[in-house]
Short mmCIF file of C-alpha atoms and ligand atoms in Angstrom, two decimals:
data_model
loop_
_atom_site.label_atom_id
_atom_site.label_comp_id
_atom_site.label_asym_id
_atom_site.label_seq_id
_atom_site.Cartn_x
_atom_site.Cartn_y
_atom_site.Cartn_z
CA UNK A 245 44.56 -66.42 14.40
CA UNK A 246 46.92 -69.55 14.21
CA UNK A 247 50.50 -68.76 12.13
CA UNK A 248 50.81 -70.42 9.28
CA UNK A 249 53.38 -72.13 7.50
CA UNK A 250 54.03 -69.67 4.85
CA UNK A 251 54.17 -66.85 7.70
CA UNK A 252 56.49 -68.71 10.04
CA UNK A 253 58.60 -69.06 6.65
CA UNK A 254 58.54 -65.19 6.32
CA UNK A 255 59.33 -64.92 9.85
CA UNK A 256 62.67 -67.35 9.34
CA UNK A 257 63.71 -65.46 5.93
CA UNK A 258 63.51 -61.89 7.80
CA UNK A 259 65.20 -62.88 10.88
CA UNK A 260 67.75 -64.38 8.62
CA UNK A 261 68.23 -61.42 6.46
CA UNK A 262 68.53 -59.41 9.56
CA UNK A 263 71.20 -61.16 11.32
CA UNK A 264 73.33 -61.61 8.17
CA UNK A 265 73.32 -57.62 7.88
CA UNK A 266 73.45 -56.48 11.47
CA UNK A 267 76.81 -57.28 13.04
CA UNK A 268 76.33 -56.71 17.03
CA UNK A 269 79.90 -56.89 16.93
CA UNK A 270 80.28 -53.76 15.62
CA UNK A 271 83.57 -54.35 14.53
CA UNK A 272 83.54 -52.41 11.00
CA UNK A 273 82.98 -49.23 13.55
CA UNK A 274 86.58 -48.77 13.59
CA UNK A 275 86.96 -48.82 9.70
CA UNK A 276 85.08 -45.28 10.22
CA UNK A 277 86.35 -42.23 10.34
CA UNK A 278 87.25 -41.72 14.03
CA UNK A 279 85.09 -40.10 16.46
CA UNK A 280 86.14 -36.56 17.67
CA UNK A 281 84.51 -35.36 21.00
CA UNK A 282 85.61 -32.23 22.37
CA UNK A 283 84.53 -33.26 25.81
CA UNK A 284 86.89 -32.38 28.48
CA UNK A 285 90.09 -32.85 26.12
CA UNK A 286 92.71 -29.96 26.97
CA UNK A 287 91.73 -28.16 23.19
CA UNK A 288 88.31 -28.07 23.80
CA UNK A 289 88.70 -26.67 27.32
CA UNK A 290 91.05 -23.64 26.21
CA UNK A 291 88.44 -23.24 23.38
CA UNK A 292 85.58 -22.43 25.57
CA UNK A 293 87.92 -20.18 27.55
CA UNK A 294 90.53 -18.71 24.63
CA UNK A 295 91.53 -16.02 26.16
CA UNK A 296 91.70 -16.89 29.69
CA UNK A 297 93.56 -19.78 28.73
CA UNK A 298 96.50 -17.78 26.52
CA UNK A 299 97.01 -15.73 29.10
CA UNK A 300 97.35 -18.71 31.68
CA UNK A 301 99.80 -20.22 29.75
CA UNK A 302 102.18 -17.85 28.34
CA UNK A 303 104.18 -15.14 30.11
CA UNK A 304 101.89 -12.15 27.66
CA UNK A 305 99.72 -10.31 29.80
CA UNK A 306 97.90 -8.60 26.32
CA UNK A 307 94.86 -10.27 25.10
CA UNK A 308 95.64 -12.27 22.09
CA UNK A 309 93.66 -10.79 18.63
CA UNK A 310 90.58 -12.69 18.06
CA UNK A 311 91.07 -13.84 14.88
CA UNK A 312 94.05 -15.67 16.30
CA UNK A 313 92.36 -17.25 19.78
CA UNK A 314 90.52 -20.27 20.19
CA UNK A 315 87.24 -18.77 19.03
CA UNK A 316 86.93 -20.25 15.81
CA UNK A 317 88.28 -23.51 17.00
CA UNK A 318 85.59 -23.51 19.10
CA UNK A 319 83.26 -23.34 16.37
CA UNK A 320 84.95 -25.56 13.93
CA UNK A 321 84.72 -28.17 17.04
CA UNK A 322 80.86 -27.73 16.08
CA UNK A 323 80.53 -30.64 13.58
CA UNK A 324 83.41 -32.91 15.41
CA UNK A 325 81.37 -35.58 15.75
CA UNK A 326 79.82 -35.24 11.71
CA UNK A 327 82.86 -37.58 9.67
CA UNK A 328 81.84 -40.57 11.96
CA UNK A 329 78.15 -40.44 12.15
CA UNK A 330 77.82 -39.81 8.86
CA UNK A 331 80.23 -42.53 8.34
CA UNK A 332 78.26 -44.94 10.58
CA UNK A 333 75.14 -43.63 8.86
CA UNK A 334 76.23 -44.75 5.20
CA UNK A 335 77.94 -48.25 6.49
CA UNK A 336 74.05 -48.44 7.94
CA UNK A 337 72.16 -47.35 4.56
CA UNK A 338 73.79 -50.22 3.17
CA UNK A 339 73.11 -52.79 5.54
CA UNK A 340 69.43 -51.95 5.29
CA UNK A 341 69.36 -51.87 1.37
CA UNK A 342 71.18 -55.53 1.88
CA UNK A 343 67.98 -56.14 4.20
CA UNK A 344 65.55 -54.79 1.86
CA UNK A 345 66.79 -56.95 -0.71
CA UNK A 346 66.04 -60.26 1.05
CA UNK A 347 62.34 -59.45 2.01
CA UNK A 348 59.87 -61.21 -0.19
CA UNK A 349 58.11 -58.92 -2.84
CA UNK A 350 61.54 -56.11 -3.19
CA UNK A 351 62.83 -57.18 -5.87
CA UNK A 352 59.83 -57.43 -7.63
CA UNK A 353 59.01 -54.28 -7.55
CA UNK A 354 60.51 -51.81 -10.30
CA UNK A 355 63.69 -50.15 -9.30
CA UNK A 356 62.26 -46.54 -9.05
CA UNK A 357 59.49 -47.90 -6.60
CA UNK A 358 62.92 -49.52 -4.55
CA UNK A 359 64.33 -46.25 -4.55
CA UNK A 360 61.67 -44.48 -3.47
CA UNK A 361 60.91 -46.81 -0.63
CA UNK A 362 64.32 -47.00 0.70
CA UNK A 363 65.32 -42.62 0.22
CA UNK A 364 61.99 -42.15 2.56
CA UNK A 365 62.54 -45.05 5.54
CA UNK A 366 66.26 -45.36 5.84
CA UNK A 367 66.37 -43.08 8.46
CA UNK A 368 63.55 -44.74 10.45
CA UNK A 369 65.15 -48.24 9.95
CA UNK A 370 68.07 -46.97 11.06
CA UNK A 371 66.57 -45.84 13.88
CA UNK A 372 64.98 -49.07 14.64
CA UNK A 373 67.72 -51.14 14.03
CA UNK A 374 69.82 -48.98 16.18
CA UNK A 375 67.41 -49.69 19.26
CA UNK A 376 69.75 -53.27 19.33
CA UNK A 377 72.50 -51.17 20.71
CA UNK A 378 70.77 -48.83 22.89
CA UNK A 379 71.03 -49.29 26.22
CA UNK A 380 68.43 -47.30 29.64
CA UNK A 381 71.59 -47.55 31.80
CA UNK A 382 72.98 -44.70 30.59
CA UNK A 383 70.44 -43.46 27.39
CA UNK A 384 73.47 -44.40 25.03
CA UNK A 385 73.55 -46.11 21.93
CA UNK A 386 76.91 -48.53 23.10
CA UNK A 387 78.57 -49.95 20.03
CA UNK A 388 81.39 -51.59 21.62
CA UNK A 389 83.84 -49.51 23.67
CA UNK A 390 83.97 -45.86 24.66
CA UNK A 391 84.94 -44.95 21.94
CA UNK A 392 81.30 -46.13 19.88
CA UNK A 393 79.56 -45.71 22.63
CA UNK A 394 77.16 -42.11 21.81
CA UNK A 395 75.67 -40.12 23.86
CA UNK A 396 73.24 -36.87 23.18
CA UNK A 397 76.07 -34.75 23.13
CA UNK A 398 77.89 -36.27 20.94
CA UNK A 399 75.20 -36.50 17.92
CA UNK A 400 74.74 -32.79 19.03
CA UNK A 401 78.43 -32.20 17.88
CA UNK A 402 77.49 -33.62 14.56
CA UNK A 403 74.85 -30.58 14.24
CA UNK A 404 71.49 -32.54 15.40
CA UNK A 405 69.67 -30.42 17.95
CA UNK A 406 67.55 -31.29 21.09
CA UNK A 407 64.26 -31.03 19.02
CA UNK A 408 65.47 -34.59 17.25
CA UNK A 409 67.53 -35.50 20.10
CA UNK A 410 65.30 -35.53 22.87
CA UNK A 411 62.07 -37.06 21.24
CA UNK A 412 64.53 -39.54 19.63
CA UNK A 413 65.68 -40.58 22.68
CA UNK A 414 62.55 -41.07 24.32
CA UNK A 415 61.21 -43.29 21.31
CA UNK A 416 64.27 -45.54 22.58
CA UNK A 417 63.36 -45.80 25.38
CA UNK A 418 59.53 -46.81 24.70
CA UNK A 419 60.51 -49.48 22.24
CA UNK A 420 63.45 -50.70 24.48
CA UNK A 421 60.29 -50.82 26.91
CA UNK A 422 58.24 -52.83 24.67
CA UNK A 423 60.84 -55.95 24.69
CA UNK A 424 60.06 -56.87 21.45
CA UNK A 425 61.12 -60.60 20.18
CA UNK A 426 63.14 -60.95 17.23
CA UNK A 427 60.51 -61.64 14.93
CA UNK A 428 58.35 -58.76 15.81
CA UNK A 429 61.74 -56.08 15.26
CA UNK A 430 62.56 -57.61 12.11
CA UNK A 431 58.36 -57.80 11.13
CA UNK A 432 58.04 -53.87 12.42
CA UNK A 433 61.13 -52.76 10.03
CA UNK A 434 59.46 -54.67 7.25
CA UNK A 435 55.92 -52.76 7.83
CA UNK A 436 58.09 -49.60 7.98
CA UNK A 437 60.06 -50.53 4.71
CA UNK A 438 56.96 -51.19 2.73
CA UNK A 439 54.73 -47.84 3.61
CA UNK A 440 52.61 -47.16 0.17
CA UNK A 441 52.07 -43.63 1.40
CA UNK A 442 56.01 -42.56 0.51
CA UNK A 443 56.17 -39.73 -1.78
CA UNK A 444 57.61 -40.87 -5.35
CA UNK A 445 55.79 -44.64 -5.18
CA UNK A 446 54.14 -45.31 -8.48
CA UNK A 447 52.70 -49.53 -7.43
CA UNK A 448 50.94 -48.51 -4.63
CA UNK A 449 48.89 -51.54 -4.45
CA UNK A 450 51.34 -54.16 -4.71
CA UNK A 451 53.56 -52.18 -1.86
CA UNK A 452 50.18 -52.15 0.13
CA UNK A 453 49.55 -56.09 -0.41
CA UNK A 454 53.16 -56.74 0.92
CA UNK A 455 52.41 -54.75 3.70
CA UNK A 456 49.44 -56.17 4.81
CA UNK A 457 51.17 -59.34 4.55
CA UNK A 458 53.78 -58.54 6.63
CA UNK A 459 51.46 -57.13 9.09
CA UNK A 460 48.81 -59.94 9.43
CA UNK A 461 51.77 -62.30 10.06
CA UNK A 462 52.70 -59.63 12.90
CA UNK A 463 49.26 -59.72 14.14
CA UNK A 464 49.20 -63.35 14.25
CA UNK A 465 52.94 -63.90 15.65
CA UNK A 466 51.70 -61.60 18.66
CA UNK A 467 48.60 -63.54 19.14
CA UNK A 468 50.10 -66.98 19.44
CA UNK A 469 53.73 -66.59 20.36
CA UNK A 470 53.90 -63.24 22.38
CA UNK A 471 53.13 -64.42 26.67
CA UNK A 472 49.60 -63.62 27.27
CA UNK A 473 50.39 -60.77 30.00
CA UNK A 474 52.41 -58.99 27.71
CA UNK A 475 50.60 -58.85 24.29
CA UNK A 476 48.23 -56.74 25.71
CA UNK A 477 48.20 -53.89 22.87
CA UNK A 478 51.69 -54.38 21.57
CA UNK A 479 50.17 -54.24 17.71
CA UNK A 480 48.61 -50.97 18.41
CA UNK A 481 51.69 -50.30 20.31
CA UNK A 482 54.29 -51.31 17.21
CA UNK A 483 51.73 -49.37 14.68
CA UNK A 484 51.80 -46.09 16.59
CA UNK A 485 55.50 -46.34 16.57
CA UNK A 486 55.59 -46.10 13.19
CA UNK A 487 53.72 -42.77 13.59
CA UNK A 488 56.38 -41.48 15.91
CA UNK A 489 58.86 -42.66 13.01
CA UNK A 490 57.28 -40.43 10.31
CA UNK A 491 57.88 -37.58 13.08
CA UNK A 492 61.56 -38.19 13.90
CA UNK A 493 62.04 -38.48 9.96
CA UNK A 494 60.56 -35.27 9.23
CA UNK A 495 62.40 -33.20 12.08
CA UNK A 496 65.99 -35.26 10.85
CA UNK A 497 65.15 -34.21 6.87
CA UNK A 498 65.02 -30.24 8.40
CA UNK A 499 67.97 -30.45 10.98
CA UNK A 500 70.36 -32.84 8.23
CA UNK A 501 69.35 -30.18 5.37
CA UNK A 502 70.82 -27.47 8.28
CA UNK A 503 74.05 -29.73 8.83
CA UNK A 504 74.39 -30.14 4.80
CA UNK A 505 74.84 -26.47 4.44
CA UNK A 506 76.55 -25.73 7.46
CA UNK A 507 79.46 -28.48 6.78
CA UNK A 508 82.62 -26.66 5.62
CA UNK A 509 84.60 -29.44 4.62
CA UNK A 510 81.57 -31.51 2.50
CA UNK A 511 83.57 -34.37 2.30
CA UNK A 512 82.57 -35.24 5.56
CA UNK A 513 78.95 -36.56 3.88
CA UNK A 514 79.54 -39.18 1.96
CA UNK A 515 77.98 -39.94 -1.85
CA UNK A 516 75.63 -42.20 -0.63
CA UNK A 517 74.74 -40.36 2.36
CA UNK A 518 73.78 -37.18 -0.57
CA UNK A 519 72.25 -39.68 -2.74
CA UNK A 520 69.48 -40.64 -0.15
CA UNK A 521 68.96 -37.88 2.09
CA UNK A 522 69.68 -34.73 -0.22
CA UNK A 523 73.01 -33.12 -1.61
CA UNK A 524 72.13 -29.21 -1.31
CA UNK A 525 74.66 -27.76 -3.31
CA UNK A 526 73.79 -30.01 -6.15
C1 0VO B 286 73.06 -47.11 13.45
C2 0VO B 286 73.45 -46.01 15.54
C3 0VO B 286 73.10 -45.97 14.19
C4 0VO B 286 71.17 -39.64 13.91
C5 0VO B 286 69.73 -39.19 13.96
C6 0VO B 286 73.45 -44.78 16.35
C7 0VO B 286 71.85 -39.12 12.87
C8 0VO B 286 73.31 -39.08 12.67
C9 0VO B 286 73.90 -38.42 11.64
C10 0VO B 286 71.62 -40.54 15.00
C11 0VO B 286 71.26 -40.24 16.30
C12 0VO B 286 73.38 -37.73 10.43
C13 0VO B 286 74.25 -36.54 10.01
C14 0VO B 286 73.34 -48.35 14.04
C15 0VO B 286 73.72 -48.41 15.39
C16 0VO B 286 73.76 -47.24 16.13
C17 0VO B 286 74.04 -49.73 16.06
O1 0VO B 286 72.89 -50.24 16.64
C18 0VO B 286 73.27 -49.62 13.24
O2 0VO B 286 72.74 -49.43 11.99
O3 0VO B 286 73.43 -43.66 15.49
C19 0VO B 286 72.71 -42.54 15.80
C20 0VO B 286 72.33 -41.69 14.76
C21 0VO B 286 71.65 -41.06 17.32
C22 0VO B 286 72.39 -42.21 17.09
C23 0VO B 286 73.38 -38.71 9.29
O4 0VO B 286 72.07 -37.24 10.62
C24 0VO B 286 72.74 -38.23 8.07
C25 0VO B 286 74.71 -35.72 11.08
C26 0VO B 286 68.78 -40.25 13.57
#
């Protein structure tokens, strides 16, 4: 297959829409809510050891009541981490509906089908598009400084659990592996965008036409610009990542719903963060 004009137009008019709503400056990060991590800090210390630690530092030699020790801080430290992510997760929703609105063939479809399309991939774009930031050296996704730099433990303090965690890391890893070009990440959160299968999707057909679209240009971007010793698969590769996608998106729906009902203070989700993945007290 040769690339034609139209597709190499496509190609341009993603990569554009991609760069104009992906900063890899990251500097709105600080606009969020700030990121609490109650690793090694002096409070989070005395709140694995309450009572050891009130005795330590006062002259008392009675064990403080329970009710009044560092037992429930401990477990209020639980969802630390959940104002920031769930900040960065909303700033993120809106970059991608920003992206979804530039790809050829969104607008045109009716705004219920848009809705639908975006509630059921935003988490897998997300997870794409964060790939940009993640880094092997240290299996982090490093936004900047320390401070936006997160590790496992710190989406665990936002209520997300190993069985998300550890598969979502690997996936990371494996596209981080694949070294895809620019056009090819921008092409394979297209593909993902415009899945016909998404619960709620009434135009099936024209969703499936812009898909195939999208992924005969990928096919054919692979085939003629992607070095011969590489290419070697990477369409089946990109395709069953996808799969893995649906996966991660199913076990985040169960552990977020968890997190929903767990959060005390439910301010810490915000609207549009309710709007697309659930409010359960609604
Ligand atoms: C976006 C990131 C995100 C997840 C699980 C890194 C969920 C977080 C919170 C998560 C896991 C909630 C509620 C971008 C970058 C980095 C920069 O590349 C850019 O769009 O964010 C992560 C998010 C690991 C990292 C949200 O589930 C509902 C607790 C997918």
């Amino acid at each position: 297959p040769q690339l034609l004009e139209e597709q190499e137009r496509l190609i341009a008019t993603l990569i554009e829409a991609h760069r104009k709503t992906y900063d890899a400056s990251y500097s709105d990060f600080s606009q969020f809510r700030p990121p609490k991590r109650g690793d090694g800090s002096p409070e989070c210390r005395n709140a694995t050891n309450p009572f050891l630690m009130s005795l330590l530092n006062s002259d008392m030699d009675e064990l403080p009541k329970a009710s009044a020790s560092g037992a429930e801080a401990a477990a209020g430290d639980e969802l630390s981490m959940l104002p920031h992510l769930a900040d960065l997760v909303s700033y993120s929703i809106q970059k991608v509906i920003g992206f979804a609105k530039m790809i050829p063939g969104f607008k045109e479809l009716c705004t219920e089908d848009q809705i639908s399309l975006l509630k059921a991939s935003a988490i897998e774009i997300i997870i794409l598009r964060s790939n940009e930031s993640f880094t092997m050296e240290d299996n982090s996704w490093t936004c900047g400084s320390n401070e936006f730099k997160y590790q496992i433990g710190d989406v665990m303090q936002a209520g997300h659990k190993l069985e998300l965690l550890e598969p979502l890391v690997k996936f990371q890893v494996n596209m981080k592996k694949l070294d895809l070009h620019e056009a090819e990440h921008v092409l394979l959160m297209a593909i993902c965008l415009f899945s016909p299968d998404r619960p709620g999707v009434q135009d099936r057909c024209r969703v499936e036409e812009v898909q195939e679209h999208l992924t005969e240009t990928l096919r054919a971007y692979i085939a003629c610009r992607h070095p011969l010793s590489c290419k070697h698969m990477l369409y089946t590769k990109m395709v069953e990542k996808l799969t893995e996608l649906r996966s991660l998106n199913e076990e985040h729906s169960k552990q977020y719903l968890q997190i929903s009902q767990d959060a005390v203070n439910k301010e810490d989700l915000p609207p549009l963060l309710l709007e697309v993945f659930g409010n359960p007290t609604a």
